[in-house]
Coordinates of C-alpha atoms and ligand atoms in Angstrom, one line a residue:
M1 CA -9.8 -16.4 32.2
D2 CA -6.9 -17.6 30.5
M3 CA -6.5 -17.8 26.9
P4 CA -7.8 -21.4 25.9
A5 CA -5.6 -23.4 24.2
L6 CA -5.6 -24.4 20.4
R7 CA -6.2 -27.5 18.9
I8 CA -5.6 -28.7 15.2
G9 CA -6.5 -32.4 15.0
D10 CA -4.2 -34.1 17.9
L11 CA -2.0 -31.1 18.7
T12 CA -2.6 -29.1 21.5
C13 CA -0.7 -25.7 22.3
S14 CA -1.4 -23.8 25.8
V15 CA -1.2 -20.6 24.1
P16 CA -3.4 -19.7 20.9
I17 CA -1.0 -17.8 19.1
V18 CA 0.7 -18.9 16.0
Q19 CA 3.6 -16.6 15.2
G20 CA 3.6 -16.0 11.4
G21 CA 6.3 -17.2 9.1
M22 CA 8.0 -14.4 8.1
G23 CA 10.9 -14.5 5.2
V24 CA 13.4 -13.9 4.0
G25 CA 15.1 -15.0 7.2
I26 CA 13.1 -13.2 9.6
S27 CA 11.6 -16.5 11.2
L28 CA 14.5 -18.9 11.6
S29 CA 14.9 -21.4 14.3
G30 CA 16.1 -18.8 16.8
L31 CA 12.7 -17.2 17.1
A32 CA 10.4 -20.3 15.9
A33 CA 12.0 -22.1 19.0
A34 CA 11.2 -19.4 21.1
V35 CA 7.8 -19.4 20.4
A36 CA 7.1 -23.2 20.3
E37 CA 9.0 -23.1 23.8
Q38 CA 6.5 -20.7 25.4
G39 CA 3.6 -22.9 24.3
G40 CA 2.4 -21.0 20.9
I41 CA 3.2 -22.2 17.3
G42 CA 7.0 -21.8 16.0
V43 CA 7.1 -21.1 12.2
L44 CA 10.1 -21.4 10.0
A45 CA 9.9 -19.4 7.1
S46 CA 11.1 -21.6 4.1
V47 CA 11.6 -18.8 1.4
G48 CA 15.2 -17.9 0.4
L49 CA 17.1 -20.4 2.7
A50 CA 20.1 -21.5 0.7
M51 CA 20.4 -18.2 -0.4
L52 CA 21.3 -16.8 3.4
R53 CA 23.9 -19.0 3.6
T54 CA 25.4 -19.6 0.4
E55 CA 24.5 -17.0 -1.7
K56 CA 23.3 -19.2 -4.2
S57 CA 19.9 -21.0 -4.9
A58 CA 21.2 -24.6 -5.5
R59 CA 18.0 -27.0 -5.0
K60 CA 19.9 -29.3 -2.7
A61 CA 21.4 -26.3 -0.6
H62 CA 17.7 -25.5 0.2
I63 CA 16.7 -28.9 1.3
E64 CA 19.7 -28.9 3.5
V65 CA 19.1 -25.9 4.8
L66 CA 15.6 -25.9 6.0
T67 CA 16.3 -29.8 7.3
D68 CA 19.0 -28.1 9.2
E69 CA 16.8 -25.3 10.4
I70 CA 13.8 -28.0 11.5
R71 CA 16.4 -29.7 13.4
K72 CA 18.0 -27.2 15.5
V73 CA 14.3 -26.1 16.4
R74 CA 13.6 -29.8 17.7
E75 CA 17.2 -29.5 19.5
K76 CA 15.7 -26.6 21.6
T77 CA 12.0 -27.8 22.5
R78 CA 9.5 -30.2 22.2
G79 CA 6.7 -27.4 21.5
V80 CA 4.7 -27.4 18.5
L81 CA 6.7 -26.5 15.0
G82 CA 5.5 -25.2 11.3
V83 CA 6.8 -24.3 8.3
N84 CA 5.7 -21.6 6.0
I85 CA 5.8 -22.7 2.1
M86 CA 4.4 -20.3 -0.8
M87 CA 2.9 -21.4 -3.1
A88 CA 4.6 -19.0 -5.5
L89 CA 8.0 -20.5 -4.9
T90 CA 9.5 -22.4 -7.6
N91 CA 10.7 -25.1 -5.2
F92 CA 7.5 -25.7 -3.5
S93 CA 7.3 -29.3 -3.6
D94 CA 11.1 -29.7 -2.5
L95 CA 10.2 -28.0 0.9
V96 CA 7.1 -29.4 1.3
E97 CA 8.6 -33.4 0.9
T98 CA 11.3 -31.9 3.1
A99 CA 8.9 -30.6 5.9
I100 CA 6.9 -33.7 5.6
R101 CA 9.8 -35.9 5.7
E102 CA 11.2 -34.2 8.8
K103 CA 7.6 -34.7 10.5
V104 CA 7.2 -31.1 11.0
D105 CA 4.3 -30.4 12.9
I106 CA 2.3 -28.3 10.4
I107 CA 2.7 -26.8 7.0
F108 CA 1.3 -23.3 6.4
S109 CA 0.8 -22.4 3.0
G110 CA -0.3 -19.0 1.1
A111 CA 0.7 -16.9 -1.6
G112 CA -1.6 -18.7 -3.9
L113 CA -4.2 -21.5 -3.4
P114 CA -2.7 -24.9 -2.3
L115 CA -4.8 -27.0 -4.3
N116 CA -2.9 -30.0 -4.5
L117 CA -1.0 -29.8 -1.0
P118 CA -2.5 -33.2 0.2
R119 CA -0.9 -35.0 -3.0
Y120 CA 2.5 -34.9 -0.9
L121 CA 1.1 -36.7 2.2
T122 CA 3.1 -39.6 2.8
E123 CA 1.6 -43.3 4.4
G124 CA 1.4 -42.4 8.3
A125 CA 2.5 -39.1 7.9
K126 CA 1.1 -37.1 10.7
T127 CA 1.7 -33.2 9.5
K128 CA -1.3 -31.4 9.3
L129 CA -1.6 -29.4 6.3
V130 CA -3.0 -25.3 6.9
P131 CA -3.7 -23.3 3.8
I132 CA -3.7 -19.4 4.2
V133 CA -6.6 -17.5 2.8
S134 CA -7.8 -14.3 2.5
S135 CA -11.6 -15.2 2.0
G136 CA -14.5 -17.5 2.4
R137 CA -14.7 -17.9 -1.0
A138 CA -11.2 -19.0 -1.0
A139 CA -11.4 -21.7 2.1
A140 CA -14.8 -23.5 0.4
L141 CA -12.8 -23.8 -2.6
I142 CA -10.0 -25.7 -1.0
C143 CA -12.2 -27.6 1.0
R144 CA -14.1 -28.9 -2.2
R145 CA -11.2 -29.5 -4.1
W146 CA -9.3 -31.3 -1.6
L147 CA -12.5 -33.5 -0.4
R148 CA -12.9 -34.4 -3.7
S149 CA -9.5 -35.1 -5.2
F150 CA -8.0 -36.5 -1.9
N151 CA -10.6 -37.2 0.9
Y152 CA -9.0 -34.6 3.1
L153 CA -10.2 -31.7 4.9
P154 CA -7.8 -28.9 6.0
D155 CA -6.6 -29.2 9.5
A156 CA -7.0 -25.4 10.0
F157 CA -7.0 -22.5 8.3
V158 CA -5.3 -19.3 8.5
L159 CA -7.1 -15.9 7.5
E160 CA -5.1 -13.2 6.9
G161 CA -7.0 -10.0 6.7
P162 CA -5.4 -6.7 5.0
L163 CA -3.6 -5.2 8.2
A164 CA -1.4 -8.1 7.8
G165 CA 2.7 -7.4 6.9
G166 CA 4.2 -8.5 3.8
H167 CA 2.3 -10.0 0.8
L168 CA -1.5 -9.6 0.8
G169 CA -4.4 -11.7 -1.0
F170 CA -6.3 -8.6 -1.7
R171 CA -6.7 -6.5 -4.7
R172 CA -5.0 -2.7 -3.9
E173 CA -8.5 -1.2 -3.5
Q174 CA -9.6 -3.6 -1.2
I175 CA -6.8 -3.3 1.3
D176 CA -8.7 0.2 2.4
D177 CA -12.4 -1.2 2.1
P178 CA -14.0 -1.0 5.6
S179 CA -15.9 -4.3 4.3
Q180 CA -13.0 -6.1 4.4
N181 CA -12.0 -6.0 7.8
L182 CA -10.7 -8.8 9.8
K183 CA -14.3 -9.7 11.8
A184 CA -16.2 -9.7 8.9
L185 CA -13.7 -12.0 6.9
L186 CA -13.7 -14.2 9.8
S187 CA -17.5 -14.7 9.7
G188 CA -17.3 -15.4 6.2
V189 CA -14.8 -18.2 6.3
L190 CA -16.4 -19.4 9.6
E191 CA -19.8 -19.9 7.4
A192 CA -17.9 -21.3 4.4
V193 CA -16.3 -24.0 6.4
K194 CA -19.4 -25.0 8.3
P195 CA -21.1 -27.4 5.8
Y196 CA -17.9 -29.3 5.5
E197 CA -17.3 -29.5 9.2
E198 CA -20.4 -30.7 9.6
K199 CA -20.5 -33.5 6.7
C200 CA -17.3 -34.5 7.7
N201 CA -18.2 -34.7 11.8
R202 CA -14.9 -32.6 12.3
Q203 CA -13.8 -29.2 13.1
I204 CA -11.7 -26.8 11.1
P205 CA -10.1 -24.3 13.6
V206 CA -9.8 -20.8 11.9
I207 CA -6.8 -18.7 12.7
A208 CA -7.1 -15.2 12.0
A209 CA -4.0 -12.6 11.3
G210 CA -3.4 -9.2 10.5
G211 CA -3.5 -6.1 12.4
I212 CA -3.7 -8.1 15.9
Y213 CA -1.5 -6.4 18.4
T214 CA -2.7 -6.6 21.6
G215 CA -4.1 -9.4 24.0
Q216 CA -7.4 -7.6 24.1
D217 CA -7.3 -8.4 20.3
V218 CA -6.6 -11.9 20.7
Y219 CA -9.4 -12.0 22.9
E220 CA -11.8 -10.2 20.7
I221 CA -10.9 -12.4 17.6
I222 CA -11.6 -15.4 19.7
A223 CA -14.7 -14.3 21.1
A224 CA -15.8 -13.6 17.3
G225 CA -15.4 -17.2 16.5
A226 CA -11.7 -17.7 15.9
A227 CA -9.6 -20.6 17.4
G228 CA -6.6 -18.5 17.3
A229 CA -4.4 -15.5 16.3
Q230 CA -1.2 -15.2 14.0
M231 CA 1.0 -12.9 14.6
G232 CA 4.2 -11.2 12.6
T233 CA 5.0 -8.0 13.7
R234 CA 5.2 -8.1 17.1
F235 CA 7.5 -11.2 17.0
V236 CA 9.9 -9.0 14.7
A237 CA 10.4 -6.6 17.6
T238 CA 11.6 -9.8 19.9
D239 CA 15.1 -10.4 21.2
E240 CA 15.1 -13.7 19.4
C241 CA 13.8 -12.6 16.1
D242 CA 16.5 -13.9 13.6
A243 CA 16.6 -10.4 11.6
D244 CA 19.5 -7.9 11.8
Q245 CA 19.2 -5.4 14.7
A246 CA 19.0 -2.8 12.2
F247 CA 15.7 -4.6 10.8
K248 CA 14.3 -4.4 14.2
E249 CA 15.5 -0.7 14.7
A250 CA 13.3 0.1 11.2
Y251 CA 10.3 -1.3 13.1
L252 CA 11.4 0.9 16.2
A253 CA 11.9 4.0 13.9
A254 CA 9.0 3.6 11.6
K255 CA 5.9 6.3 11.8
E256 CA 2.1 5.4 10.8
E257 CA 2.5 7.4 7.6
D258 CA 6.1 5.3 6.8
V259 CA 3.7 2.2 6.1
R260 CA 3.3 1.8 2.3
I261 CA 1.6 -0.4 -0.2
I262 CA 4.0 -1.9 -3.0
N263 CA 3.5 -4.0 -6.1
S264 CA 5.7 -7.2 -5.3
P265 CA 7.0 -8.9 -8.3
V266 CA 5.2 -12.6 -6.6
G267 CA 2.1 -10.8 -8.2
L268 CA 0.4 -9.5 -5.0
P269 CA 0.6 -6.2 -2.9
G270 CA 3.0 -6.2 0.0
R271 CA 3.0 -4.0 2.9
V272 CA 6.2 -2.4 3.9
I273 CA 7.9 0.4 5.6
R274 CA 9.1 3.4 3.4
N275 CA 12.5 4.3 2.9
E276 CA 15.0 5.4 -0.1
F277 CA 14.6 2.2 -1.7
V278 CA 10.7 2.0 -1.5
D279 CA 10.8 5.4 -3.2
S280 CA 12.5 4.6 -6.2
I281 CA 10.7 1.6 -6.9
E282 CA 7.3 3.9 -6.1
K283 CA 8.8 5.9 -8.7
G284 CA 9.1 3.6 -11.6
E285 CA 13.0 3.6 -11.2
R286 CA 14.4 0.4 -12.0
V287 CA 17.3 -1.2 -9.8
P288 CA 19.1 -3.9 -12.1
V289 CA 18.4 -7.6 -11.5
R290 CA 20.9 -10.6 -12.3
C291 CA 18.4 -13.1 -11.2
P292 CA 20.6 -15.4 -9.7
F293 CA 17.9 -17.3 -8.1
R294 CA 14.9 -18.0 -10.0
C295 CA 12.8 -18.7 -6.8
L296 CA 9.2 -17.3 -8.0
I297 CA 7.0 -18.6 -10.5
N298 CA 5.7 -15.7 -11.5
C299 CA 8.3 -13.5 -11.6
D300 CA 9.9 -12.7 -15.4
S301 CA 13.6 -11.2 -14.9
T302 CA 13.8 -9.4 -17.8
K303 CA 10.7 -7.7 -16.5
T304 CA 10.9 -7.3 -12.9
P305 CA 11.8 -3.8 -11.8
Y306 CA 14.0 -5.2 -8.9
C307 CA 14.8 -8.5 -7.3
I308 CA 12.6 -9.1 -4.3
A309 CA 14.9 -11.7 -2.9
E310 CA 17.4 -10.0 -3.1
A311 CA 16.0 -6.4 -1.4
L312 CA 14.3 -9.0 1.4
L313 CA 18.1 -10.3 1.9
N314 CA 19.5 -7.2 2.1
A315 CA 16.8 -6.2 4.5
V316 CA 17.3 -9.2 6.7
R317 CA 21.1 -8.5 7.0
G318 CA 20.5 -5.0 7.8
K319 CA 21.4 -3.5 4.7
L320 CA 18.2 -1.4 4.5
R321 CA 19.1 1.1 2.0
E322 CA 19.3 -1.9 -0.7
G323 CA 16.1 -3.4 0.5
F324 CA 13.3 -2.8 2.5
A325 CA 11.1 -4.2 5.7
F326 CA 7.8 -5.7 5.4
A327 CA 5.7 -5.1 8.1
G328 CA 2.3 -4.9 9.0
A329 CA -0.4 -1.8 9.5
N330 CA 0.2 -1.6 13.1
V331 CA 4.1 -1.3 13.0
H332 CA 4.2 2.3 14.5
R333 CA 3.0 1.0 17.6
V334 CA 6.0 -1.0 18.3
S335 CA 8.0 0.6 21.1
E336 CA 10.5 -1.8 22.4
I337 CA 12.3 -5.2 21.6
V338 CA 11.4 -7.9 24.1
S339 CA 12.1 -11.2 24.9
V340 CA 9.5 -13.7 23.6
K341 CA 8.5 -14.8 26.7
T342 CA 7.8 -11.4 28.1
L343 CA 5.4 -10.8 25.0
I344 CA 3.6 -13.6 25.7
D345 CA 3.2 -12.9 29.2
S346 CA 2.0 -9.2 28.3
L347 CA -0.5 -10.6 25.6
Q348 CA -1.8 -13.2 28.4
R349 CA -1.9 -10.6 31.0
E350 CA -4.2 -8.2 28.5
Y351 CA -6.5 -11.5 27.6
R352 CA -7.4 -11.8 30.9
L353 CA -7.8 -8.1 32.0
A354 CA -10.2 -8.0 28.4
A355 CA -12.0 -11.3 29.3
S356 CA -12.9 -10.0 32.8
A357 CA -14.1 -6.7 31.5
S358 CA -16.1 -8.3 29.4
A359 CA -17.5 -11.0 32.0
C360 CA -18.4 -8.0 34.2
S361 CA -20.1 -5.8 31.5
Q362 CA -22.2 -8.8 30.7
Q363 CA -23.6 -9.6 34.5
P364 CA -26.7 -8.1 35.6
R365 CA -26.6 -5.1 37.3
P366 CA -27.7 -5.4 41.0
P367 CA -31.2 -3.8 41.5
T368 CA -31.1 -0.2 42.5
P369 CA -32.2 0.6 45.9
R370 CA -35.5 2.0 45.9
A371 CA -35.9 5.6 47.6
P372 CA -37.2 5.7 51.2
Ligands
LIG1 C1 8.5 -9.3 7.8 C2 7.7 -10.4 7.7 C3 7.6 -11.1 6.5 C4 6.9 -11.6 6.3 N1 6.7 -13.0 5.5 C5 5.8 -13.8 4.9 C6 6.2 -15.0 4.4 O1 7.2 -15.4 3.9 N2 4.9 -16.1 4.1 C7 3.8 -15.9 4.7 O2 2.9 -16.5 4.2 N3 3.5 -14.7 5.5 C8 4.5 -13.9 5.7 N4 4.2 -12.4 6.3 C9 2.8 -12.6 7.2 C10 3.0 -13.0 8.7 O3 3.3 -14.4 8.5 C11 1.8 -13.0 9.3 O4 0.7 -13.4 8.9 C12 1.4 -11.2 9.2 O5 2.5 -10.2 9.6 C13 0.0 -10.7 10.4 O6 -0.4 -9.4 10.5 P1 0.5 -8.7 11.8 O7 2.0 -8.6 11.2 O8 -0.4 -7.2 11.8 O9 0.8 -9.7 13.1 C14 5.2 -11.7 6.6 C15 4.9 -10.7 7.4 C16 6.3 -9.7 8.1 C17 5.8 -8.6 9.2

């Protein structure tokens, strides 16, 4: 049995895998196009784009670079393209308007509840709106608000559990709480959206993320009711990932004990690979902040211990002594860098094996022959 197609409204992806948006600059047009071309959903990260190219954070430059990245993907593939836009960004509106103007297929939005996202949809726009949540409560809140204020329901949800890389929508003490496991959270979200699906007579697919590593994991989460899986860590370890080789090598070198949770200036905990920079911020040492960017709503440059935009920009460029790599809890399992096609083929193979093993175990056993 092959992986089932993922349907979001009138969009169909033959591979139900979303490559999670990864900033700063980790998932740009190189990675997103490769994933979309293989039948999954390729996602551009929209944070810090102008800073990657110009060292400046001019409003116009952000819009130009995002437009350019979207068009580069379109030149390479007709596959499904998303843009990840974090609520915590000061230029959130500019980025959403640009993505809709450029007719991207999907906007994924997290790091806060995107309660007003449908407001940006222009007449006739077909861009799908997919909030990223970490609980059924958040999903229900968004459905209620969107329906009341915009007569619109989310086209899908991404549920991101506590094993994910990057910023996490959980309090520190929840991260290791076994009750917050992905399958339990998924059942909460499925339950929360059900009344809205029934009321509006349409489906709201839920895509699960965080710690999904093998095709067997994809099989299990789909069997638990997810419509697909979003993966980040696995896609960093690909040839097409847009980060510097040193960033990918940090993944290859990471051991289980190197994975740390830090407090990010975004106002959320974040999962990273430990290095000297991480040690120094964990000790409370302050890295001088010039704040050339003013990218985050919640960041006060006079108080923040370090500039996260600068730390992530250094990391994507391979300067890991002056920054750090975000990574998922399974990063220590990464052992090689492969092409996106090789990765997706292996996930397909593992999925099929898991599906047939499960089908065999459910078949009634042949009756045991009676003893003569
Ligand atoms: C390097 C890195 C950067 C990330 N940046 C973002 C981001 O900019 N916006 C976002 O919503 N999620 C971000 N994420 C989360 C991913 O999109 C994805 O949901 C998550 O990594 C899934 O967990 P996994 O890594 O265990 O597969 C990031 C993850 C990683 C590993």
